[in-house]
Short mmCIF file of C-alpha atoms in Angstrom, two decimals:
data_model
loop_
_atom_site.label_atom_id
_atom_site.label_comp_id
_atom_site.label_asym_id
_atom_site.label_seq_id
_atom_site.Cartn_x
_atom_site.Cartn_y
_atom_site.Cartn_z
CA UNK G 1 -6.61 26.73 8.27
CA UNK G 2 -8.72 24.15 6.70
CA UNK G 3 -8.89 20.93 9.09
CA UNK G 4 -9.95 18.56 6.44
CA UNK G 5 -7.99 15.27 5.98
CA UNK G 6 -7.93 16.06 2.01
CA UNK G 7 -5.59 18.65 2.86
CA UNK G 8 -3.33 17.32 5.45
CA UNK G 9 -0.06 15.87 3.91
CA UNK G 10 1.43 12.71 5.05
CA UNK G 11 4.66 12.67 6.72
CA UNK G 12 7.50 9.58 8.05
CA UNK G 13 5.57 10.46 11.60
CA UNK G 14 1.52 10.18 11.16
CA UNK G 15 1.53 7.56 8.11
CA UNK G 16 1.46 3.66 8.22
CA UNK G 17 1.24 0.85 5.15
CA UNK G 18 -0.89 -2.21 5.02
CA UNK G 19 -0.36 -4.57 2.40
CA UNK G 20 -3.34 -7.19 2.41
CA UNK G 21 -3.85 -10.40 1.12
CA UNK G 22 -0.77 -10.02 -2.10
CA UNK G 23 -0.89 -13.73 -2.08
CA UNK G 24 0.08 -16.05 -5.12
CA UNK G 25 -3.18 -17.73 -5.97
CA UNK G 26 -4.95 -14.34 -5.75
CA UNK G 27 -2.48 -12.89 -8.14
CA UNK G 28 -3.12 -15.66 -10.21
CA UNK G 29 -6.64 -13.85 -10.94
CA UNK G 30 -5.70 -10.56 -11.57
CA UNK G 31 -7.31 -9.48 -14.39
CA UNK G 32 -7.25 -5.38 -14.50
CA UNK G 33 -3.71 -4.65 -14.38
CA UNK G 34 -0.25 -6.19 -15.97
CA UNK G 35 0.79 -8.61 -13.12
CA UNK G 36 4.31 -7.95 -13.38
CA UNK G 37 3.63 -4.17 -13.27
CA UNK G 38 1.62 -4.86 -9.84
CA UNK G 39 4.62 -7.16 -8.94
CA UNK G 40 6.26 -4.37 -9.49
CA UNK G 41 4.69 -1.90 -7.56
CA UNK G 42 4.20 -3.56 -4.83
CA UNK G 43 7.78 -4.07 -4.02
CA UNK G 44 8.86 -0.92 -4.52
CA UNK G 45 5.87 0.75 -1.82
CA UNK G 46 7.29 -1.84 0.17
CA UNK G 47 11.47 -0.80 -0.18
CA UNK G 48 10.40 3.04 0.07
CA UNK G 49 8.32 2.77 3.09
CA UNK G 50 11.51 1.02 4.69
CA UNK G 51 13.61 4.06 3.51
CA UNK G 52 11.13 6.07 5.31
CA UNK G 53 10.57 3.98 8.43
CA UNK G 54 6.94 4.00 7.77
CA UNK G 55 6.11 0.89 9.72
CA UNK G 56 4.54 -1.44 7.83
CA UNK G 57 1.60 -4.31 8.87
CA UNK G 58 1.37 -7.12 6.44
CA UNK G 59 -1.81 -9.94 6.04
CA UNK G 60 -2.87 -12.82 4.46
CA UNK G 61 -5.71 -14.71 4.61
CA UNK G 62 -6.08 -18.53 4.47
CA UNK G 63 -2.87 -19.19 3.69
CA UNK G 64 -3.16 -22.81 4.28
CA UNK G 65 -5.90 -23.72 2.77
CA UNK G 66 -7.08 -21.24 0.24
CA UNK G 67 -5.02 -18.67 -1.41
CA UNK G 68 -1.22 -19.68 -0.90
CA UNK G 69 1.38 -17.83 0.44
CA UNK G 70 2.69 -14.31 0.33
CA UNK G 71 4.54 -13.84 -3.54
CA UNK G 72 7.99 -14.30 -3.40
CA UNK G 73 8.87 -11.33 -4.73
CA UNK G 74 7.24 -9.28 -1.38
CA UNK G 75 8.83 -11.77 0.97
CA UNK G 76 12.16 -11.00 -0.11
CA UNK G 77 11.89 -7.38 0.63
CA UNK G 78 10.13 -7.51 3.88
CA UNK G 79 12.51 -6.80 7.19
CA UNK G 80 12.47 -9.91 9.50
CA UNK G 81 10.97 -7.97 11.90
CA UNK G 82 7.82 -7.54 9.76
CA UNK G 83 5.72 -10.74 10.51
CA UNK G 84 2.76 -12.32 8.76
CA UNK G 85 -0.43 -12.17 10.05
CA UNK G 86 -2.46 -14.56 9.04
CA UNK G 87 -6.32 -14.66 9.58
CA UNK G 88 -9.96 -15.86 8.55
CA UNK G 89 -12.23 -12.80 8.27
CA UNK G 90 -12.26 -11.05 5.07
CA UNK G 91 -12.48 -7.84 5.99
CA UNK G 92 -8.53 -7.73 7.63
CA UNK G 93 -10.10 -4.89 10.24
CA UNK G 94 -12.05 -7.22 12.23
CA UNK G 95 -9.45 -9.34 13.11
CA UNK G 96 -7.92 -8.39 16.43
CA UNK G 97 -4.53 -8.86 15.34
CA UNK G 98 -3.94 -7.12 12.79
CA UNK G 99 -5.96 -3.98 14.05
CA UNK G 100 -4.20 -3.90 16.88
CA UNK G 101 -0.68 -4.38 14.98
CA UNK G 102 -2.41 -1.15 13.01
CA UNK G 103 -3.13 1.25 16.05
CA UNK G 104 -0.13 0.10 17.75
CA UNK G 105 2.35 1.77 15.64
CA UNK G 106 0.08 5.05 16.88
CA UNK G 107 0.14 6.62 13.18
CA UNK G 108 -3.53 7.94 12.30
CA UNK G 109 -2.81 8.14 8.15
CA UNK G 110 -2.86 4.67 6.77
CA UNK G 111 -2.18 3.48 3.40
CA UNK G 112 -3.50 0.18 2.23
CA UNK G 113 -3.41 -2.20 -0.93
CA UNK G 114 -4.44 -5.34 -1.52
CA UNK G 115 -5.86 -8.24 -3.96
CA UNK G 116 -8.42 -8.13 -4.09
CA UNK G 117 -8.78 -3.73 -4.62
CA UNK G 118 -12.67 -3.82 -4.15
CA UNK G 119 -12.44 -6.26 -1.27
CA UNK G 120 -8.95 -7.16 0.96
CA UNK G 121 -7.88 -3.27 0.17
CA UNK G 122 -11.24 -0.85 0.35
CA UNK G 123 -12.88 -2.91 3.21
CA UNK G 124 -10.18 -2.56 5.81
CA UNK G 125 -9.79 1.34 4.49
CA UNK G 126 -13.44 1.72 4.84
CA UNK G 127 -13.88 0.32 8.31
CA UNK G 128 -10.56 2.10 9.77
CA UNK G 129 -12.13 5.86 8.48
CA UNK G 130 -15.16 4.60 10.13
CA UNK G 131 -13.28 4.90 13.36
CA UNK G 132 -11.89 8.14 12.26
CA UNK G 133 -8.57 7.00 10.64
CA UNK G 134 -7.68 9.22 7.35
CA UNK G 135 -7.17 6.29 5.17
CA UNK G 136 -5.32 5.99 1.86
CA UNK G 137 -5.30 3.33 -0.92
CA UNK G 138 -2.31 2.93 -3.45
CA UNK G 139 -4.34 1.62 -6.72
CA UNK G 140 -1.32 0.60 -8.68
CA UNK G 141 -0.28 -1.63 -6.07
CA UNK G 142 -3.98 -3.09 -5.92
CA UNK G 143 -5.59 -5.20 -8.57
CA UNK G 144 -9.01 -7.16 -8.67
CA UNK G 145 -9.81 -10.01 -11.08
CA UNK G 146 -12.38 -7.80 -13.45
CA UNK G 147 -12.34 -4.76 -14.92
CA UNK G 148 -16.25 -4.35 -13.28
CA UNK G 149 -14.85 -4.93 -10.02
CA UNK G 150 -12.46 -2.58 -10.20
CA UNK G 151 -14.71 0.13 -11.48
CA UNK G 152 -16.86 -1.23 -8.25
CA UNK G 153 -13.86 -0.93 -5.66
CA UNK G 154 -13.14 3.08 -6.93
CA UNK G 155 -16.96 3.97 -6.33
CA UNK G 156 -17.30 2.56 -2.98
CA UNK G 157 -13.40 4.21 -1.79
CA UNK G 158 -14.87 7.49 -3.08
CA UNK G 159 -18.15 7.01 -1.67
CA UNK G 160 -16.66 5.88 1.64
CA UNK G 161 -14.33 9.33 1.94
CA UNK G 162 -10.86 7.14 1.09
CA UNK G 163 -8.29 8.50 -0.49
CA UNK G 164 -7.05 6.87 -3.84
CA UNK G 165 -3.67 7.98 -5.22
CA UNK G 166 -0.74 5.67 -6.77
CA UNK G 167 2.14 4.28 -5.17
CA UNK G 168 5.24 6.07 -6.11
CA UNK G 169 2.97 9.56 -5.24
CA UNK G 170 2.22 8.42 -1.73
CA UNK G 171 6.44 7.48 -0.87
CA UNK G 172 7.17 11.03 -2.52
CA UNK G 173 4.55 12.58 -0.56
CA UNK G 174 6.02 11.03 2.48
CA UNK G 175 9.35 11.80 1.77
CA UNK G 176 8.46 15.82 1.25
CA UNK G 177 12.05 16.95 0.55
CA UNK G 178 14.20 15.88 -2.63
CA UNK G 179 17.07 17.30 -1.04
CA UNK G 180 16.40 15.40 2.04
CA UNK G 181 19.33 13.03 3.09
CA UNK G 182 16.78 9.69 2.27
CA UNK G 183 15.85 11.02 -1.37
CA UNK G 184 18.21 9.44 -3.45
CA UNK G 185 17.41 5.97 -1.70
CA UNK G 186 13.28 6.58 -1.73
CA UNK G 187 13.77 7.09 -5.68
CA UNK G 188 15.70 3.84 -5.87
CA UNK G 189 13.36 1.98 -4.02
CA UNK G 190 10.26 3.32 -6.49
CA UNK G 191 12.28 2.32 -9.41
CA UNK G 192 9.97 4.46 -11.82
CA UNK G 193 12.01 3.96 -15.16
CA UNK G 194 11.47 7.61 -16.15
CA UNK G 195 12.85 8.80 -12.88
CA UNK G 196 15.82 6.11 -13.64
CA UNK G 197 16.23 7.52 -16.73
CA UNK G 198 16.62 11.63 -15.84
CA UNK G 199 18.98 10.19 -13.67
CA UNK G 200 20.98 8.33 -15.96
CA UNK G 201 20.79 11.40 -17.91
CA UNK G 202 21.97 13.54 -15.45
CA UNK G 203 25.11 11.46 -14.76
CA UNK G 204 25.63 11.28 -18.46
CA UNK G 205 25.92 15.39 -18.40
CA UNK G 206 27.63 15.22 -15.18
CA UNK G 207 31.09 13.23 -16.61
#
């Protein structure tokens, strides 16, 4: 059996999400994606991985002073027992708090995103496979303020040995059963409209 972390699926036990820096002034940047699409997507990681009970570590960075707060539309969603770390360094690895909020919940596969991709999402991936995390980053719930950077941020993952899928693949991946008890309530929370739409179709049939 091959031991490599390419082939090893994620599961509600070994996986964890970080969402970095999705703060309003740095979505007021993006430039690579539609913002309401990353809105969007970034909502609906966040509502899944509740579904799943995939504990979830949330950063910002200068809050105060630079970027603003987290969006609204993130806020809302988050559990009140989900709190905000805010720190200085830009790479959100080196700060002790949020690392430690990271290995604490003991889970070695960790999914990240962040604004900016190349920067607030691949450098905390990057650092935690360093120390022999298998690390994940959801690109449609990342976006970067250039269409260079982005190209940039994909290299350097790839180079680095991180993982890059999409959002709603990582949840479904996670979830690993549609006839599992949580499915109908993980494919809720992703909201992908064609999904909606068999469904709709399917209760059309079903009256």
């Amino acid at each position: 059996m091959s031991d490599s972390k390419f082939h090893e699926f994620l599961t509600p036990d070994n996986s964890a999400l970080v969402l970095v820096d999705h703060q309003v002034c740095l979505y007021s940047g993006v430039r690579d994606t539609d913002l309401l699409e990353l809105k969007h997507n970034v909502v609906a990681l966040a509502k899944a991985a509740q579904v799943l009970q995939v504990p979830t570590v949330v950063t910002t960075t200068s809050a105060d002073s630079l970027w603003g707060p987290l969006i609204g539309e993130l806020a809302d969603v988050l559990p009140d027992t989900v709190k905000v770390i805010d720190r200085s360094t830009v790479n959100a690895w080196h700060d002790d708090r949020v690392r430690e909020s990271i290995t604490s919940t003991g889970r070695r596969k960790l999914i990240f995103t962040g604004i900016s991709l190349e920067v607030c999402a691949a450098l905390p991936a990057i650092a935690a496979a360093a120390e022999g995390y298998d690390t994940y980053v959801a690109l449609d719930a990342s976006g970067t303020f250039s269409g260079a950077k982005r190209e940039a941020g994909l290299i350097r993952l790839q180079q680095a040995g991180v993982i890059v899928s999409d959002y709603a693949t990582l949840m479904v991946e996670i979830l690993g059963d549609n006839a599992a008890p949580k499915a109908g309530a993980v494919y809720e929370a992703l909201d992908m409209p064609f999904a909606v739409l068999v469904g709709q179709i399917s209760a059309a049939y079903g009256d």
